[in-house]
Structure formats: structure tokens, C-alpha cells
Short mmCIF file of C-alpha atoms in Angstrom, two decimals:
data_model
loop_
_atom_site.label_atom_id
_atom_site.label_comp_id
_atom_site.label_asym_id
_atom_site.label_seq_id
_atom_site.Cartn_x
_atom_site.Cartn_y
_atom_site.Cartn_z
CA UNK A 647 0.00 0.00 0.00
CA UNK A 648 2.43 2.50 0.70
CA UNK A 649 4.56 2.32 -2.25
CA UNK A 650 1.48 2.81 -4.25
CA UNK A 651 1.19 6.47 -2.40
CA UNK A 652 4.51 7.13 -3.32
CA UNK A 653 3.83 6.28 -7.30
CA UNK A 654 2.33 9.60 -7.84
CA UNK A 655 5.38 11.65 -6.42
CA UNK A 656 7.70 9.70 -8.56
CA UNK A 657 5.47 10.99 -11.79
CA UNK A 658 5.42 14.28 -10.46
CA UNK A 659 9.32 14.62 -9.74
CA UNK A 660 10.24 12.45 -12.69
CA UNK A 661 9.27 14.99 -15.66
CA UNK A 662 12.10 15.61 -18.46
CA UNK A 663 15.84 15.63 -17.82
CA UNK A 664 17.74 19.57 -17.78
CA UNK A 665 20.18 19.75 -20.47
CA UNK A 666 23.79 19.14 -18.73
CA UNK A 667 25.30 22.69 -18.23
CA UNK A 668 27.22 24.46 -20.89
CA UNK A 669 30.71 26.12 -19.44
CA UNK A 670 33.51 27.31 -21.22
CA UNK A 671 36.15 27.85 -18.42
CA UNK A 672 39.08 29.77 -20.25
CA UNK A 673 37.49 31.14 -22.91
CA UNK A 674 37.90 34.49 -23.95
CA UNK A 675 34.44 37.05 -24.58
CA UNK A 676 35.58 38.30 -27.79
CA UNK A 677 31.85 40.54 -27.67
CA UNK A 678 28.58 40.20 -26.32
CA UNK A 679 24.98 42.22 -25.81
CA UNK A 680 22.19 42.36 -24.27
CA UNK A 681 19.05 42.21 -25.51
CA UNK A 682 16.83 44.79 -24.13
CA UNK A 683 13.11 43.45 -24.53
CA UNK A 684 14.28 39.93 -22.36
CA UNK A 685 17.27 40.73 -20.51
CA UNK A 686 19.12 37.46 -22.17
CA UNK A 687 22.34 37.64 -23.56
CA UNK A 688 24.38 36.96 -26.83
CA UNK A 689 27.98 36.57 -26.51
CA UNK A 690 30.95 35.19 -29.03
CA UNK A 691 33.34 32.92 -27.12
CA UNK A 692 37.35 32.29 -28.46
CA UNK A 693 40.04 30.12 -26.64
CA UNK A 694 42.33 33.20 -27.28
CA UNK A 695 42.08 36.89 -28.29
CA UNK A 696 43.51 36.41 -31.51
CA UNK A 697 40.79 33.33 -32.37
CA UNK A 698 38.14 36.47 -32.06
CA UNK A 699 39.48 37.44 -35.32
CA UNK A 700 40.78 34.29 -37.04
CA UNK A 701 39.71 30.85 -35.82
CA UNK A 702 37.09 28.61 -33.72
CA UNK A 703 34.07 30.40 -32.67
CA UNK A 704 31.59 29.70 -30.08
CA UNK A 705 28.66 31.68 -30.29
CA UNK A 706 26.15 31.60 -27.09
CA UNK A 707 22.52 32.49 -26.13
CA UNK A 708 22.43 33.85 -22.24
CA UNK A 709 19.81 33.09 -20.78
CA UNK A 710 19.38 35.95 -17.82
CA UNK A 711 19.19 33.90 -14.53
CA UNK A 712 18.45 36.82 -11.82
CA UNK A 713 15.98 39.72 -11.95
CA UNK A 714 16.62 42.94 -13.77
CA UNK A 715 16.90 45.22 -10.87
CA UNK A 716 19.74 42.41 -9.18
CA UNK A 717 23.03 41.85 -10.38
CA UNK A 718 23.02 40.07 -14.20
CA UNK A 719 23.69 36.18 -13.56
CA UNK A 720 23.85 33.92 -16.77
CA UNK A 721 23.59 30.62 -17.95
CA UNK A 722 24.33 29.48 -21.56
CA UNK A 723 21.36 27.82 -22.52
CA UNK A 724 22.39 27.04 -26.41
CA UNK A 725 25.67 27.40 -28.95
CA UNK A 726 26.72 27.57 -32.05
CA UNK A 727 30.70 26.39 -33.35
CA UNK A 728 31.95 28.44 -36.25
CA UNK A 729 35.11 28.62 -38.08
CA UNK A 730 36.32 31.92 -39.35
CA UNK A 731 39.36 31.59 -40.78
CA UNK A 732 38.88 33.04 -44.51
CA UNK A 733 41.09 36.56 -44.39
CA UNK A 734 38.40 39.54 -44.00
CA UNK A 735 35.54 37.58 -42.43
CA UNK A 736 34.11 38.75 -39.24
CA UNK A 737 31.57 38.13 -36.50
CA UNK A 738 29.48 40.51 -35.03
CA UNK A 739 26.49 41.10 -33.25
CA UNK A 740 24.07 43.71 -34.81
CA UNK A 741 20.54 44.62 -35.37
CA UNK A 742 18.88 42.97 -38.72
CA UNK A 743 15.39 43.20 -39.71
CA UNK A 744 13.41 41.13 -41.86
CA UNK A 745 10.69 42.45 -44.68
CA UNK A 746 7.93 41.82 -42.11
CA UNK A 747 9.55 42.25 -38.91
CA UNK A 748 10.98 44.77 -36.32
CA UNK A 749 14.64 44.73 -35.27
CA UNK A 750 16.10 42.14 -33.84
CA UNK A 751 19.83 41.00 -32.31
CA UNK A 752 21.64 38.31 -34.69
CA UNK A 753 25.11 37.21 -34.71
CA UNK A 754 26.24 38.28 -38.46
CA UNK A 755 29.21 36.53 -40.33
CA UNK A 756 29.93 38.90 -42.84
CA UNK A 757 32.12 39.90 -45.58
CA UNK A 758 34.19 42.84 -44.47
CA UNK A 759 34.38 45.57 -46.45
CA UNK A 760 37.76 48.07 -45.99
CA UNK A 761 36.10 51.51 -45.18
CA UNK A 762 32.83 51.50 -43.28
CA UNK A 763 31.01 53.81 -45.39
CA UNK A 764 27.77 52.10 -45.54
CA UNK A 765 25.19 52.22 -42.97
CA UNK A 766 24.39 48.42 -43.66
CA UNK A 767 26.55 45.76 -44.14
CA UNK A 768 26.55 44.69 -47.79
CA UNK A 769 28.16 41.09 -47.42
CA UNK A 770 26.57 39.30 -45.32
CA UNK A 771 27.09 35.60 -45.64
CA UNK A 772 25.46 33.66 -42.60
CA UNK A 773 23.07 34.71 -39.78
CA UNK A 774 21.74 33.10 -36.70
CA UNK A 775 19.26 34.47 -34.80
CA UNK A 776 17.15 32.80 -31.48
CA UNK A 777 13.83 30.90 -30.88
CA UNK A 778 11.39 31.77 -28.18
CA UNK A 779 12.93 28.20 -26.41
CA UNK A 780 16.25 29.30 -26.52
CA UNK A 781 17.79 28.40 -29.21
CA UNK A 782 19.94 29.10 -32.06
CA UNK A 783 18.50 28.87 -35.41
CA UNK A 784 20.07 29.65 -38.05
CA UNK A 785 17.88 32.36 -40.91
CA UNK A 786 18.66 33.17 -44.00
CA UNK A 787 20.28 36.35 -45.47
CA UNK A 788 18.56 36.79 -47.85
CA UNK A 789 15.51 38.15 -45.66
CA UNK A 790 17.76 40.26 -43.70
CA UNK A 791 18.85 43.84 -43.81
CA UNK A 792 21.55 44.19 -40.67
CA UNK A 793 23.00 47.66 -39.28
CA UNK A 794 26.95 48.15 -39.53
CA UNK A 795 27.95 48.76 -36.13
CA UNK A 796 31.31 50.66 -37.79
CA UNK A 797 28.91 53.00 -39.55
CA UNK A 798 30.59 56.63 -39.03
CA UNK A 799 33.29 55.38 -36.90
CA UNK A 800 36.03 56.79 -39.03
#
């Protein structure tokens, strides 16, 4: 009798397994942002400072752990492994919208161009962008039209 009163606690305790955490101890933050409409975070992970520019990626949805008004506490809930190592290719994070959509954060691999005289970049070649879950999708280009964040730098 009583391990039939303890069936129902097992179903209740029992529901689907948590992903094993994601760390990346020693990894550098080559950049990162914060999305203002969640509070989660997108960051770009290298096991040096030089890999930022030339090398293997890691690109990382934050999920925001404490409250807004408390110190930011993250967990990586999902990433993406990329290899940049074609010269003048770069990561960044920037606003892109779609035909039908309002801004939104992406990472942006993208052609770069020498000057950055052009308010949006003009070669971009692979996007990834999040799902309400968490994840990391990748969209296509096509669709997109993303700011240059080195517009009117120089």
C-alpha cells in the first residue's frame, strides 16, 4: 500500500531531464549584448584573443538567470561552433530586420568591407538568430537587412 502512495510523487518529480550545463572555463568574450526586450544575452566565445578574429568560434545564447533590478547572472542555454578563418571575415552582433519584422539582435558573419562607409553591411554571408525556447537557429540572409555597427566610426 504505501509504495502505491509514493507512485504519484515519482510521476510528479520524474518529468524531463535539464540539459547538462554548458561552461567554457578559459574562454575568452571576444563581444557580447544584451538584448533589451528579455534581458538574455548573446555573446561570441574564443580560446584566445587572436581566435576572435581568425579561428574557432563559439557563439552563445544567455539566458538571464536573476531579476533585472539584481546583479546580471547567466547561464548558456544554447551554442553555435563556427570557423572563421577566410582573411576579412568577421563576426558581429548587430541589429537585422526582416521584410515583415521589427529589429532584432543576430550574430552576423559577414564579408568585411575596408572603409565603413555604408550604414548596412553589404556582405553578409550567414546569420543566426534565437527561438522563443532558446535556441539558435540559423535564418537566412537573404531576408535580412543588418545595421553596420562601424557605420561613421572613421
Amino acid at each position: 500500500m504505501r509504495s502505491w502512495l509514493l507512485l504519484p510523487l515519482f510521476f510528479l518529480t520524474s518529468g524531463t531531464p535539464r540539459s547538462p550545463r554548458i561552461v567554457l572555463p578559459g574562454y575568452f568574450t571576444c563581444r557580447g549584448a544584451l538584448m533589451l526586450e528579455s534581458g538574455n544575452g548573446l555573446s561570441c566565445y574564443a580560446k584566445t584573443q587572436a581566435a576572435c578574429q581568425n579561428g574557432q568560434l563559439v557563439l552563445a545564447f544567455e539566458r538571464r538567470l536573476s531579476p533585472r533590478t539584481a546583479r546580471a547572472r547567466f547561464e548558456i542555454a544554447d551554442t553555435v561552433h563556427l570557423r572563421v578563418a577566410a582573411p576579412r571575415r568577421q563576426v558581429d552582433i548587430t541589429y537585422c530586420s526582416a521584410a515583415t519584422g521589427k529589429p532584432r539582435q543576430y550574430f552576423v558573419l559577414y564579408q568585411r568591407v575596408p572603409a565603413a562607409e555604408k550604414r548596412y553591411l553589404p556582405y553578409p554571408l550567414r546569420a543566426w538568430g534565437f527561438s522563443a525556447q532558446g535556441h539558435l537557429v540559423e535564418v537566412p540572409v537573404k531576408s535580412l537587412r543588418c545595421l553596420n555597427n562601424d557605420y561613421g566610426a572613421y
